[in-house]
Amino acid sequence: MSACDDLREMIADLCPAHRRIAMDWRANDYDVRNPGEWPAGRSVGSGARTLLMDSRTSHDEREAEFARKNAAQIELTIRICRSGRSPQCTPGHHQPAVRAEVLDEAASTDLVAAKERLGIPPVVVLCGSTRFWERMADAAWSETLRGRIVVRPDVDMKRPRQGYADAVAVKTDLDALHRAKIRLADEVLVVGDYIGDSTRAEIAYARELGVPVRFTHPEVDAPAPASALEGAAS
């Protein structure tokens, strides 16, 4: 069996959400006609159409580099799905840990009673894509002024910084931490007019726990189209 066949089997074994992500990376081919993908360096063309390309890098070398980066992203997607801790996974697919995290009725009642005895204000957990970073700050401001304790994401994986070496480990740990925040919440507020797979999984998790979910844009509260998942599985 070739490496290509091995990769195809590994992608086929992923949950629908991660399979779609891996297939997108697999289809992300290098385009010789797209100057935006060239490194700068050497002039190509003339006049207004003059472009720059690194004289040390041929198109073949650039394409090979592109393929290596795509393969690394696919491998990362496979590792995240297989970790069993990503909220993007379809419930029950490589995700046994999530089922065990659902609170039983007695524990939930004890938590509510403890909050009441301690006089703790309602806890609101913000969910949503990190593309809405500023909107989350605005929502946190508004909810705090309403007398609520606000818990929001504080790490944006799309803006990597120093402090961690293993992105997969950080991502899975953050997913588990955010589910713990949801278990603590009295309400979840979904911020933004777009819901990705990760946020959709968090919404489903909150509702499974019986935590009320509110939206800044209620129109986004709709199930993912079946055609999208069917297309990813084909």
mmCIF file of C-alpha atoms in Angstrom:
data_model
loop_
_atom_site.group_PDB
_atom_site.id
_atom_site.type_symbol
_atom_site.label_atom_id
_atom_site.label_comp_id
_atom_site.label_asym_id
_atom_site.label_seq_id
_atom_site.Cartn_x
_atom_site.Cartn_y
_atom_site.Cartn_z
ATOM 1 C CA MET A 1 0.000 0.000 0.000
ATOM 2 C CA SER A 2 1.389 3.411 -0.982
ATOM 3 C CA ALA A 3 1.762 6.431 1.294
ATOM 4 C CA CYS A 4 -1.030 8.063 -0.698
ATOM 5 C CA ASP A 5 -3.336 5.109 0.043
ATOM 6 C CA ASP A 6 -2.387 5.244 3.733
ATOM 7 C CA LEU A 7 -3.245 8.940 3.854
ATOM 8 C CA ARG A 8 -6.542 8.339 2.072
ATOM 9 C CA GLU A 9 -7.500 5.684 4.639
ATOM 10 C CA MET A 10 -6.527 7.916 7.563
ATOM 11 C CA ILE A 11 -8.622 10.793 6.194
ATOM 12 C CA ALA A 12 -11.574 8.455 5.581
ATOM 13 C CA ASP A 13 -11.431 7.419 9.250
ATOM 14 C CA LEU A 14 -11.855 11.004 10.472
ATOM 15 C CA CYS A 15 -15.119 12.464 11.721
ATOM 16 C CA PRO A 16 -17.082 14.438 9.059
ATOM 17 C CA ALA A 17 -15.893 17.837 10.307
ATOM 18 C CA HIS A 18 -12.188 16.952 10.384
ATOM 19 C CA ARG A 19 -12.482 14.963 7.143
ATOM 20 C CA ARG A 20 -13.758 18.095 5.433
ATOM 21 C CA ILE A 21 -10.837 20.129 6.839
ATOM 22 C CA ALA A 22 -8.278 17.512 5.731
ATOM 23 C CA MET A 23 -9.790 17.267 2.244
ATOM 24 C CA ASP A 24 -9.662 21.049 1.891
ATOM 25 C CA TRP A 25 -5.952 20.994 2.672
ATOM 26 C CA ARG A 26 -5.416 18.080 0.294
ATOM 27 C CA ALA A 27 -7.090 20.050 -2.511
ATOM 28 C CA ASN A 28 -5.026 23.165 -1.748
ATOM 29 C CA ASP A 29 -2.667 22.829 -4.722
ATOM 30 C CA TYR A 30 0.142 25.196 -5.648
ATOM 31 C CA ASP A 31 -0.883 27.406 -8.559
ATOM 32 C CA VAL A 32 1.957 28.520 -10.835
ATOM 33 C CA ARG A 33 -0.336 31.213 -12.227
ATOM 34 C CA ASN A 34 -0.897 32.817 -8.833
ATOM 35 C CA PRO A 35 1.933 35.300 -8.140
ATOM 36 C CA GLY A 36 0.685 35.689 -4.585
ATOM 37 C CA GLU A 37 2.125 32.252 -3.846
ATOM 38 C CA TRP A 38 5.598 33.099 -5.143
ATOM 39 C CA PRO A 39 8.390 34.177 -2.818
ATOM 40 C CA ALA A 40 9.843 37.585 -3.643
ATOM 41 C CA GLY A 41 13.239 38.061 -5.242
ATOM 42 C CA ARG A 42 13.545 37.926 -9.017
ATOM 43 C CA SER A 43 11.652 40.090 -11.518
ATOM 44 C CA VAL A 44 9.272 38.249 -13.840
ATOM 45 C CA GLY A 45 7.463 40.002 -16.701
ATOM 46 C CA SER A 46 7.729 43.645 -17.656
ATOM 47 C CA GLY A 47 6.108 47.013 -17.109
ATOM 48 C CA ALA A 48 3.005 47.099 -14.957
ATOM 49 C CA ARG A 49 2.955 43.285 -14.930
ATOM 50 C CA THR A 50 6.424 42.980 -13.400
ATOM 51 C CA LEU A 51 6.422 40.509 -10.486
ATOM 52 C CA LEU A 52 9.077 39.236 -8.129
ATOM 53 C CA MET A 53 10.240 35.687 -7.631
ATOM 54 C CA ASP A 54 13.083 34.300 -5.533
ATOM 55 C CA SER A 55 15.917 33.410 -7.906
ATOM 56 C CA ARG A 56 16.909 30.567 -5.581
ATOM 57 C CA THR A 57 13.518 28.889 -5.771
ATOM 58 C CA SER A 58 12.059 27.201 -8.835
ATOM 59 C CA HIS A 59 8.370 26.492 -9.297
ATOM 60 C CA ASP A 60 9.059 22.788 -8.708
ATOM 61 C CA GLU A 61 10.764 23.550 -5.403
ATOM 62 C CA ARG A 62 7.990 25.927 -4.429
ATOM 63 C CA GLU A 63 5.347 23.311 -5.278
ATOM 64 C CA ALA A 64 7.177 20.711 -3.187
ATOM 65 C CA GLU A 65 7.313 23.139 -0.260
ATOM 66 C CA PHE A 66 3.591 23.825 -0.684
ATOM 67 C CA ALA A 67 2.866 20.072 -0.627
ATOM 68 C CA ARG A 68 4.953 19.594 2.534
ATOM 69 C CA LYS A 69 3.062 22.351 4.337
ATOM 70 C CA ASN A 70 -0.302 20.929 3.268
ATOM 71 C CA ALA A 71 0.762 17.459 4.446
ATOM 72 C CA ALA A 72 1.746 18.923 7.818
ATOM 73 C CA GLN A 73 -1.689 20.540 8.168
ATOM 74 C CA ILE A 74 -3.405 17.254 7.265
ATOM 75 C CA GLU A 75 -1.284 15.398 9.836
ATOM 76 C CA LEU A 76 -2.192 18.012 12.450
ATOM 77 C CA THR A 77 -5.906 17.583 11.633
ATOM 78 C CA ILE A 78 -5.626 13.791 11.945
ATOM 79 C CA ARG A 79 -3.863 14.055 15.318
ATOM 80 C CA ILE A 80 -6.455 16.487 16.666
ATOM 81 C CA CYS A 81 -9.343 14.225 15.602
ATOM 82 C CA ARG A 82 -7.689 11.094 16.988
ATOM 83 C CA SER A 83 -6.990 12.795 20.304
ATOM 84 C CA GLY A 84 -10.670 12.297 21.155
ATOM 85 C CA ARG A 85 -10.837 15.688 22.853
ATOM 86 C CA SER A 86 -11.778 18.086 20.067
ATOM 87 C CA PRO A 87 -15.292 19.611 20.217
ATOM 88 C CA GLN A 88 -15.301 19.654 16.415
ATOM 89 C CA CYS A 89 -15.654 15.870 16.323
ATOM 90 C CA THR A 90 -19.024 14.304 15.704
ATOM 91 C CA PRO A 91 -20.307 13.038 19.096
ATOM 92 C CA GLY A 92 -19.143 9.470 19.639
ATOM 93 C CA HIS A 93 -16.427 9.604 16.949
ATOM 94 C CA HIS A 94 -12.965 9.387 18.586
ATOM 95 C CA GLN A 95 -14.490 11.284 21.504
ATOM 96 C CA PRO A 96 -15.274 8.973 24.428
ATOM 97 C CA ALA A 97 -14.054 11.552 26.931
ATOM 98 C CA VAL A 98 -16.846 13.981 26.101
ATOM 99 C CA ARG A 99 -19.556 11.508 27.088
ATOM 100 C CA ALA A 100 -17.991 11.073 30.532
ATOM 101 C CA GLU A 101 -17.929 14.835 31.086
ATOM 102 C CA VAL A 102 -21.712 15.250 31.000
ATOM 103 C CA LEU A 103 -22.785 16.146 34.517
ATOM 104 C CA ASP A 104 -25.314 13.953 36.289
ATOM 105 C CA GLU A 105 -28.417 15.640 37.671
ATOM 106 C CA ALA A 106 -27.280 15.508 41.315
ATOM 107 C CA ALA A 107 -23.917 17.159 40.595
ATOM 108 C CA SER A 108 -25.601 19.879 38.555
ATOM 109 C CA THR A 109 -28.081 20.563 41.354
ATOM 110 C CA ASP A 110 -25.262 20.751 43.912
ATOM 111 C CA LEU A 111 -23.398 23.259 41.755
ATOM 112 C CA VAL A 112 -26.449 25.507 41.402
ATOM 113 C CA ALA A 113 -27.120 25.341 45.145
ATOM 114 C CA ALA A 114 -23.503 26.180 45.971
ATOM 115 C CA LYS A 115 -23.611 29.244 43.723
ATOM 116 C CA GLU A 116 -26.801 30.428 45.408
ATOM 117 C CA ARG A 117 -25.364 29.964 48.907
ATOM 118 C CA LEU A 118 -22.252 31.917 47.973
ATOM 119 C CA GLY A 119 -24.210 34.667 46.255
ATOM 120 C CA ILE A 120 -22.358 34.177 42.967
ATOM 121 C CA PRO A 121 -23.864 36.205 40.089
ATOM 122 C CA PRO A 122 -24.860 34.414 36.869
ATOM 123 C CA VAL A 123 -21.869 33.095 34.931
ATOM 124 C CA VAL A 124 -21.926 33.738 31.180
ATOM 125 C CA VAL A 125 -19.483 31.893 28.929
ATOM 126 C CA LEU A 126 -18.724 33.444 25.546
ATOM 127 C CA CYS A 127 -18.314 31.121 22.570
ATOM 128 C CA GLY A 128 -17.578 31.841 18.940
ATOM 129 C CA SER A 129 -14.896 32.117 16.319
ATOM 130 C CA THR A 130 -11.778 34.014 17.336
ATOM 131 C CA ARG A 131 -12.289 36.123 14.215
ATOM 132 C CA PHE A 132 -14.802 37.966 16.437
ATOM 133 C CA TRP A 133 -12.174 38.846 19.055
ATOM 134 C CA GLU A 134 -13.242 42.490 19.288
ATOM 135 C CA ARG A 135 -16.944 41.603 19.363
ATOM 136 C CA MET A 136 -16.246 39.264 22.262
ATOM 137 C CA ALA A 137 -14.618 42.138 24.134
ATOM 138 C CA ASP A 138 -17.710 44.266 23.488
ATOM 139 C CA ALA A 139 -20.006 41.440 24.626
ATOM 140 C CA ALA A 140 -17.918 40.921 27.773
ATOM 141 C CA TRP A 141 -18.204 44.641 28.533
ATOM 142 C CA SER A 142 -22.001 44.610 28.123
ATOM 143 C CA GLU A 143 -22.550 41.420 30.113
ATOM 144 C CA THR A 144 -20.299 42.622 32.940
ATOM 145 C CA LEU A 145 -22.282 45.856 33.214
ATOM 146 C CA ARG A 146 -25.398 43.686 33.540
ATOM 147 C CA GLY A 147 -23.886 42.219 36.706
ATOM 148 C CA ARG A 148 -22.719 38.922 35.275
ATOM 149 C CA ILE A 149 -19.445 37.066 35.584
ATOM 150 C CA VAL A 150 -18.056 36.700 32.071
ATOM 151 C CA VAL A 151 -15.760 33.874 30.994
ATOM 152 C CA ARG A 152 -14.310 34.152 27.501
ATOM 153 C CA PRO A 153 -11.523 32.630 25.366
ATOM 154 C CA ASP A 154 -8.152 34.210 26.067
ATOM 155 C CA VAL A 155 -5.939 32.313 23.610
ATOM 156 C CA ASP A 156 -6.277 32.788 19.859
ATOM 157 C CA MET A 157 -4.603 29.859 18.080
ATOM 158 C CA LYS A 158 -4.737 31.810 14.821
ATOM 159 C CA ARG A 159 -2.277 34.277 16.357
ATOM 160 C CA PRO A 160 0.453 32.003 17.731
ATOM 161 C CA ARG A 161 2.762 33.441 20.345
ATOM 162 C CA GLN A 162 5.645 32.139 22.370
ATOM 163 C CA GLY A 163 4.783 29.972 25.333
ATOM 164 C CA TYR A 164 4.037 26.599 23.762
ATOM 165 C CA ALA A 165 5.805 24.214 21.417
ATOM 166 C CA ASP A 166 3.125 21.603 20.671
ATOM 167 C CA ALA A 167 0.131 23.217 18.965
ATOM 168 C CA VAL A 168 -1.855 19.961 19.036
ATOM 169 C CA ALA A 169 -1.480 19.565 22.793
ATOM 170 C CA VAL A 170 -2.430 23.195 23.370
ATOM 171 C CA LYS A 171 -5.484 22.909 21.102
ATOM 172 C CA THR A 172 -6.792 19.771 22.823
ATOM 173 C CA ASP A 173 -6.144 21.234 26.280
ATOM 174 C CA LEU A 174 -7.974 24.446 25.341
ATOM 175 C CA ASP A 175 -10.929 22.430 24.020
ATOM 176 C CA ALA A 176 -11.177 20.521 27.310
ATOM 177 C CA LEU A 177 -10.811 23.748 29.288
ATOM 178 C CA HIS A 178 -13.589 25.438 27.334
ATOM 179 C CA ARG A 179 -15.928 22.495 27.943
ATOM 180 C CA ALA A 180 -15.178 22.872 31.655
ATOM 181 C CA LYS A 181 -16.121 26.559 31.397
ATOM 182 C CA ILE A 182 -19.418 25.547 29.796
ATOM 183 C CA ARG A 183 -20.119 23.118 32.654
ATOM 184 C CA LEU A 184 -19.621 25.999 35.067
ATOM 185 C CA ALA A 185 -21.877 28.383 33.116
ATOM 186 C CA ASP A 186 -25.422 29.489 33.815
ATOM 187 C CA GLU A 187 -25.679 30.625 30.209
ATOM 188 C CA VAL A 188 -23.672 30.497 26.992
ATOM 189 C CA LEU A 189 -23.554 33.524 24.695
ATOM 190 C CA VAL A 190 -22.509 32.810 21.109
ATOM 191 C CA VAL A 191 -20.857 35.857 19.561
ATOM 192 C CA GLY A 192 -20.774 36.694 15.850
ATOM 193 C CA ASP A 193 -22.676 36.053 12.643
ATOM 194 C CA TYR A 194 -20.744 32.894 11.738
ATOM 195 C CA ILE A 195 -20.595 29.494 13.429
ATOM 196 C CA GLY A 196 -17.807 27.057 12.609
ATOM 197 C CA ASP A 197 -17.599 23.371 13.460
ATOM 198 C CA SER A 198 -15.901 23.993 16.807
ATOM 199 C CA THR A 199 -18.493 26.529 17.968
ATOM 200 C CA ARG A 200 -21.346 24.329 16.751
ATOM 201 C CA ALA A 201 -19.976 21.442 18.817
ATOM 202 C CA GLU A 202 -19.757 23.694 21.875
ATOM 203 C CA ILE A 203 -23.395 24.741 21.383
ATOM 204 C CA ALA A 204 -24.452 21.092 21.188
ATOM 205 C CA TYR A 205 -22.443 20.313 24.322
ATOM 206 C CA ALA A 206 -24.047 23.171 26.268
ATOM 207 C CA ARG A 207 -27.532 22.107 25.231
ATOM 208 C CA GLU A 208 -26.801 18.518 26.194
ATOM 209 C CA LEU A 209 -25.952 19.796 29.662
ATOM 210 C CA GLY A 210 -29.135 21.863 29.736
ATOM 211 C CA VAL A 211 -27.240 25.174 29.730
ATOM 212 C CA PRO A 212 -29.265 27.931 28.001
ATOM 213 C CA VAL A 213 -27.662 29.244 24.807
ATOM 214 C CA ARG A 214 -28.151 32.812 23.585
ATOM 215 C CA PHE A 215 -26.913 34.364 20.334
ATOM 216 C CA THR A 216 -25.843 37.869 19.357
ATOM 217 C CA HIS A 217 -27.053 36.868 15.873
ATOM 218 C CA PRO A 218 -29.927 34.364 16.329
ATOM 219 C CA GLU A 219 -30.135 33.696 12.591
ATOM 220 C CA VAL A 220 -26.953 31.591 12.738
ATOM 221 C CA ASP A 221 -28.607 29.048 15.045
ATOM 222 C CA ALA A 222 -29.286 26.475 12.362
ATOM 223 C CA PRO A 223 -27.980 22.927 11.800
ATOM 224 C CA ALA A 224 -25.177 22.394 9.295
ATOM 225 C CA PRO A 225 -26.554 21.478 5.833
ATOM 226 C CA ALA A 226 -26.640 17.721 5.335
ATOM 227 C CA SER A 227 -25.164 18.195 1.863
ATOM 228 C CA ALA A 228 -21.985 19.646 3.370
ATOM 229 C CA LEU A 229 -21.352 16.557 5.492
ATOM 230 C CA GLU A 230 -22.310 14.206 2.663
ATOM 231 C CA GLY A 231 -19.885 15.989 0.380
ATOM 232 C CA ALA A 232 -17.128 15.671 2.946
ATOM 233 C CA ALA A 233 -17.756 11.946 3.302
ATOM 234 C CA SER A 234 -17.670 11.245 -0.431
#
